[in-house]
Amino acid sequence: MAEIYRASTTAPVNIAVVKYWGKRDAKLNLPTNSSLSVTLSQADLRTLTTATCSSSYTGEDTLTLNGAPSDISGARTQACLRELRALRVAVEEKDAELPKISSFPLRIVSENNFPTAAGLASSAAGFAALVRAIADLYELPNSPTELSMIARQGSGSACRSLFGGYVAWQMGSQADGLDSKAVEVAPASHWPEMRALVLVASAAKKGVSSTSGMQQTVGTSDLFKERITNVVPKHMKLMEEAVAARDFAKFAEVTMKDSNSFHSTCADTYPPIYYMNDVSRAAVRAVEAINAAAGKTIAAYTFDAGPNCVVYYLEKDTAAVVGTFYNLLASTEGWKAEAKSYASSGVQLEEAVATLI
Ligand code: DP6
């Protein structure tokens, strides 16, 4: 029997507090601005990927995602596989003793452990896990930052999931993309009190995909130019300072302003794109009420390309933040709170899945 080579890995979900929105090069997936995210705990939200290869395998590479065959003929997945293989070929050329596994077909099996109903984008964790698993299978010596440049080509936000904690994706300026990469701003242990609450306003698949939405924004929004020239550079600087100083009020203000700025450029897109809905706006008001009642900023909302809300807060304010949301969801007409909570290590996560009916 021919040997089967195997590696398994997990990659976590990340939620940006300074958002990536816009590509300057769609082929290499180079962004129009830098971004910064918090990686959530792997205990609750992660993709588990196993990559195997063998001389006994025949045919093309395959991917099985959550139990079903998945099409990997797209340019983005192919770019990741091509780059990883090229790195393995280089390793094999250097060391003649190594088995020539780069020529074997790959069988990749991937599972998300978060409910699809959580409505969370899975491409970030998915591509990060795919790249890490194959890099491990090929025993590549490359650093997470080097691998982030490959994951970026699968999905931009995926490059940030190669790290835990607080992660910046530096946009870079080179045309070849070799300086567009993820770097660690601070490990999770730097600010272990950080928590995230995920509120699901709708588990339905989003109307306009990130890839297409951001291209429309780049092409038509004047506000977008202001965002990438002035707003994001300011937010990146303030956010890095806030994380370094563990200044939650500052972290929260920049998080909320950046989410507002991003959704404003979506509304300024022609025709406009609306990701947030009435439920999302109710969550914004709830966060404002929580902060007003506390007399200081203890909660921060942020929204990606969909209506679901992620609320960041500190562990000591759990009762005020999560408690208020549970009460609100349970008592507001039209809401049904189906709460699921998790506690975990790393950047700890408390998740409430609340479904609007
Ligand atoms: C709003 O990374 O999904 O979540 O590079 O086209 O795959 P592609 O886009 P993707 O966009 C994420 C957009 C965002 C903001 C963010 O995560 O920074």
PDB file of N, CA and C and ligand atoms in Angstrom, residues 14-21 23 29 35-37 76 121 123-124 127 152-158 160 169 206 210-212 214 262-263 275 303-306, ligand 1:
ATOM      1  N   ASN A  14     -12.015  35.531  12.386  1.00  0.00           N
ATOM      2  CA  ASN A  14     -11.614  36.853  12.894  1.00  0.00           C
ATOM      3  C   ASN A  14     -12.672  37.870  12.498  1.00  0.00           C
ATOM      4  N   ILE A  15     -12.846  38.878  13.352  1.00  0.00           N
ATOM      5  CA  ILE A  15     -13.812  39.950  13.056  1.00  0.00           C
ATOM      6  C   ILE A  15     -13.065  41.274  13.075  1.00  0.00           C
ATOM      7  N   ALA A  16     -13.090  41.976  11.941  1.00  0.00           N
ATOM      8  CA  ALA A  16     -12.307  43.212  11.817  1.00  0.00           C
ATOM      9  C   ALA A  16     -12.915  44.353  12.632  1.00  0.00           C
ATOM     10  N   VAL A  17     -12.027  45.127  13.234  1.00  0.00           N
ATOM     11  CA  VAL A  17     -12.456  46.353  13.923  1.00  0.00           C
ATOM     12  C   VAL A  17     -12.091  47.577  13.077  1.00  0.00           C
ATOM     13  N   VAL A  18     -11.144  47.407  12.160  1.00  0.00           N
ATOM     14  CA  VAL A  18     -10.927  48.387  11.081  1.00  0.00           C
ATOM     15  C   VAL A  18     -11.069  47.553   9.810  1.00  0.00           C
ATOM     16  N   LYS A  19     -12.078  47.872   8.999  1.00  0.00           N
ATOM     17  CA  LYS A  19     -12.499  46.949   7.946  1.00  0.00           C
ATOM     18  C   LYS A  19     -11.709  47.062   6.638  1.00  0.00           C
ATOM     19  N   TYR A  20     -11.501  45.900   6.051  1.00  0.00           N
ATOM     20  CA  TYR A  20     -10.986  45.783   4.674  1.00  0.00           C
ATOM     21  C   TYR A  20     -12.182  45.937   3.754  1.00  0.00           C
ATOM     22  N   TRP A  21     -12.126  46.873   2.848  1.00  0.00           N
ATOM     23  CA  TRP A  21     -13.216  47.016   1.880  1.00  0.00           C
ATOM     24  C   TRP A  21     -12.646  47.690   0.644  1.00  0.00           C
ATOM     25  N   LYS A  23     -10.453  46.452  -3.335  1.00  0.00           N
ATOM     26  CA  LYS A  23      -9.241  45.809  -3.879  1.00  0.00           C
ATOM     27  C   LYS A  23      -8.583  46.748  -4.865  1.00  0.00           C
ATOM     28  N   ASN A  29      -5.526  39.876  -5.116  1.00  0.00           N
ATOM     29  CA  ASN A  29      -6.285  40.227  -3.925  1.00  0.00           C
ATOM     30  C   ASN A  29      -5.513  41.209  -3.038  1.00  0.00           C
ATOM     31  N   SER A  35      -6.100  46.853   7.382  1.00  0.00           N
ATOM     32  CA  SER A  35      -7.222  46.530   8.268  1.00  0.00           C
ATOM     33  C   SER A  35      -6.682  45.880   9.531  1.00  0.00           C
ATOM     34  N   LEU A  36      -7.547  45.782  10.533  1.00  0.00           N
ATOM     35  CA  LEU A  36      -7.105  45.205  11.812  1.00  0.00           C
ATOM     36  C   LEU A  36      -8.265  44.408  12.403  1.00  0.00           C
ATOM     37  N   SER A  37      -7.964  43.230  12.926  1.00  0.00           N
ATOM     38  CA  SER A  37      -9.039  42.382  13.443  1.00  0.00           C
ATOM     39  C   SER A  37      -8.677  41.743  14.768  1.00  0.00           C
ATOM     40  N   ARG A  76      -9.081  31.534  -7.151  1.00  0.00           N
ATOM     41  CA  ARG A  76      -8.517  31.826  -5.830  1.00  0.00           C
ATOM     42  C   ARG A  76      -7.968  30.588  -5.143  1.00  0.00           C
ATOM     43  N   ALA A 121     -19.232  34.742   8.331  1.00  0.00           N
ATOM     44  CA  ALA A 121     -18.463  34.465   7.118  1.00  0.00           C
ATOM     45  C   ALA A 121     -17.465  33.369   7.445  1.00  0.00           C
ATOM     46  N   SER A 123     -15.224  32.157   5.098  1.00  0.00           N
ATOM     47  CA  SER A 123     -14.105  32.089   4.158  1.00  0.00           C
ATOM     48  C   SER A 123     -12.773  32.413   4.831  1.00  0.00           C
ATOM     49  N   ALA A 124     -12.797  33.267   5.862  1.00  0.00           N
ATOM     50  CA  ALA A 124     -11.532  33.640   6.511  1.00  0.00           C
ATOM     51  C   ALA A 124     -10.914  32.426   7.191  1.00  0.00           C
ATOM     52  N   PHE A 127     -10.023  29.472   4.386  1.00  0.00           N
ATOM     53  CA  PHE A 127      -8.787  29.571   3.602  1.00  0.00           C
ATOM     54  C   PHE A 127      -7.542  29.529   4.490  1.00  0.00           C
ATOM     55  N   ARG A 152      -4.273  35.154   1.693  1.00  0.00           N
ATOM     56  CA  ARG A 152      -4.867  36.404   1.188  1.00  0.00           C
ATOM     57  C   ARG A 152      -5.437  36.222  -0.210  1.00  0.00           C
ATOM     58  N   GLN A 153      -4.776  35.390  -1.002  1.00  0.00           N
ATOM     59  CA  GLN A 153      -5.232  35.198  -2.380  1.00  0.00           C
ATOM     60  C   GLN A 153      -6.487  34.325  -2.451  1.00  0.00           C
ATOM     61  N   GLY A 154      -6.741  33.563  -1.370  1.00  0.00           N
ATOM     62  CA  GLY A 154      -7.985  32.804  -1.294  1.00  0.00           C
ATOM     63  C   GLY A 154      -9.141  33.721  -0.920  1.00  0.00           C
ATOM     64  N   SER A 155      -8.948  34.467   0.178  1.00  0.00           N
ATOM     65  CA  SER A 155      -9.915  35.468   0.616  1.00  0.00           C
ATOM     66  C   SER A 155      -9.130  36.466   1.454  1.00  0.00           C
ATOM     67  N   GLY A 156      -9.331  37.751   1.178  1.00  0.00           N
ATOM     68  CA  GLY A 156      -8.511  38.771   1.833  1.00  0.00           C
ATOM     69  C   GLY A 156      -8.466  38.615   3.345  1.00  0.00           C
ATOM     70  N   SER A 157      -9.649  38.530   3.956  1.00  0.00           N
ATOM     71  CA  SER A 157      -9.709  38.489   5.418  1.00  0.00           C
ATOM     72  C   SER A 157      -9.049  37.227   5.980  1.00  0.00           C
ATOM     73  N   ALA A 158      -8.864  36.194   5.161  1.00  0.00           N
ATOM     74  CA  ALA A 158      -8.252  34.943   5.627  1.00  0.00           C
ATOM     75  C   ALA A 158      -6.814  35.153   6.087  1.00  0.00           C
ATOM     76  N   ARG A 160      -5.644  37.278   7.944  1.00  0.00           N
ATOM     77  CA  ARG A 160      -5.568  37.664   9.360  1.00  0.00           C
ATOM     78  C   ARG A 160      -5.822  36.475  10.279  1.00  0.00           C
ATOM     79  N   TRP A 169      -3.536  43.582   8.862  1.00  0.00           N
ATOM     80  CA  TRP A 169      -3.196  43.247   7.467  1.00  0.00           C
ATOM     81  C   TRP A 169      -2.647  44.540   6.878  1.00  0.00           C
ATOM     82  N   LYS A 206     -25.866  36.370   2.555  1.00  0.00           N
ATOM     83  CA  LYS A 206     -25.973  37.795   2.250  1.00  0.00           C
ATOM     84  C   LYS A 206     -26.303  38.052   0.789  1.00  0.00           C
ATOM     85  N   SER A 210     -19.112  40.051  -0.477  1.00  0.00           N
ATOM     86  CA  SER A 210     -18.066  41.044  -0.182  1.00  0.00           C
ATOM     87  C   SER A 210     -17.291  41.373  -1.453  1.00  0.00           C
ATOM     88  N   THR A 211     -16.910  40.316  -2.165  1.00  0.00           N
ATOM     89  CA  THR A 211     -16.068  40.508  -3.355  1.00  0.00           C
ATOM     90  C   THR A 211     -16.728  41.450  -4.351  1.00  0.00           C
ATOM     91  N   SER A 212     -18.010  41.208  -4.617  1.00  0.00           N
ATOM     92  CA  SER A 212     -18.700  42.037  -5.597  1.00  0.00           C
ATOM     93  C   SER A 212     -19.052  43.403  -5.006  1.00  0.00           C
ATOM     94  N   MET A 214     -17.536  45.180  -2.689  1.00  0.00           N
ATOM     95  CA  MET A 214     -16.413  46.124  -2.576  1.00  0.00           C
ATOM     96  C   MET A 214     -15.979  46.646  -3.947  1.00  0.00           C
ATOM     97  N   PHE A 262     -17.548  52.312   7.113  1.00  0.00           N
ATOM     98  CA  PHE A 262     -17.631  51.267   6.080  1.00  0.00           C
ATOM     99  C   PHE A 262     -19.061  51.172   5.522  1.00  0.00           C
ATOM    100  N   HIS A 263     -20.064  51.149   6.426  1.00  0.00           N
ATOM    101  CA  HIS A 263     -21.447  51.023   5.943  1.00  0.00           C
ATOM    102  C   HIS A 263     -21.926  52.292   5.242  1.00  0.00           C
ATOM    103  N   TYR A 275     -26.261  46.510   3.931  1.00  0.00           N
ATOM    104  CA  TYR A 275     -26.055  45.247   4.631  1.00  0.00           C
ATOM    105  C   TYR A 275     -26.801  45.228   5.956  1.00  0.00           C
ATOM    106  N   PHE A 303     -20.310  45.603  12.313  1.00  0.00           N
ATOM    107  CA  PHE A 303     -21.068  44.800  11.340  1.00  0.00           C
ATOM    108  C   PHE A 303     -20.202  44.568  10.112  1.00  0.00           C
ATOM    109  N   ASP A 304     -20.165  43.321   9.637  1.00  0.00           N
ATOM    110  CA  ASP A 304     -19.470  43.012   8.384  1.00  0.00           C
ATOM    111  C   ASP A 304     -20.460  43.146   7.217  1.00  0.00           C
ATOM    112  N   ALA A 305     -20.238  42.420   6.161  1.00  0.00           N
ATOM    113  CA  ALA A 305     -21.090  42.555   4.981  1.00  0.00           C
ATOM    114  C   ALA A 305     -22.370  41.745   5.152  1.00  0.00           C
ATOM    115  N   GLY A 306     -23.140  42.089   6.176  1.00  0.00           N
ATOM    116  CA  GLY A 306     -24.383  41.406   6.486  1.00  0.00           C
ATOM    117  C   GLY A 306     -24.996  42.061   7.708  1.00  0.00           C
TER     118      GLY A 306
HETATM  119  C1  DP6 B   1     -16.616  43.369   5.546  1.00  0.00           C
HETATM  120  O1  DP6 B   1     -12.267  38.798   2.853  1.00  0.00           O
HETATM  121  O2  DP6 B   1     -14.655  38.123   2.387  1.00  0.00           O
HETATM  122  O3  DP6 B   1     -15.704  41.339   6.392  1.00  0.00           O
HETATM  123  O4  DP6 B   1     -11.123  39.121  -0.337  1.00  0.00           O
HETATM  124  O5  DP6 B   1     -13.165  39.207  -1.716  1.00  0.00           O
HETATM  125  O6  DP6 B   1     -12.779  37.235  -0.212  1.00  0.00           O
HETATM  126  P1  DP6 B   1     -12.564  38.719  -0.435  1.00  0.00           P
HETATM  127  O7  DP6 B   1     -13.367  39.477   0.693  1.00  0.00           O
HETATM  128  P2  DP6 B   1     -13.556  39.116   2.228  1.00  0.00           P
HETATM  129  O8  DP6 B   1     -14.079  40.541   2.756  1.00  0.00           O
HETATM  130  C2  DP6 B   1     -14.285  40.805   4.112  1.00  0.00           C
HETATM  131  C3  DP6 B   1     -14.924  42.131   4.256  1.00  0.00           C
HETATM  132  C4  DP6 B   1     -15.367  42.495   5.655  1.00  0.00           C
HETATM  133  C5  DP6 B   1     -14.313  43.316   6.383  1.00  0.00           C
HETATM  134  C6  DP6 B   1     -13.111  42.588   6.931  1.00  0.00           C
HETATM  135  O9  DP6 B   1     -13.187  41.400   7.286  1.00  0.00           O
HETATM  136  O10 DP6 B   1     -12.069  43.265   7.052  1.00  0.00           O
END
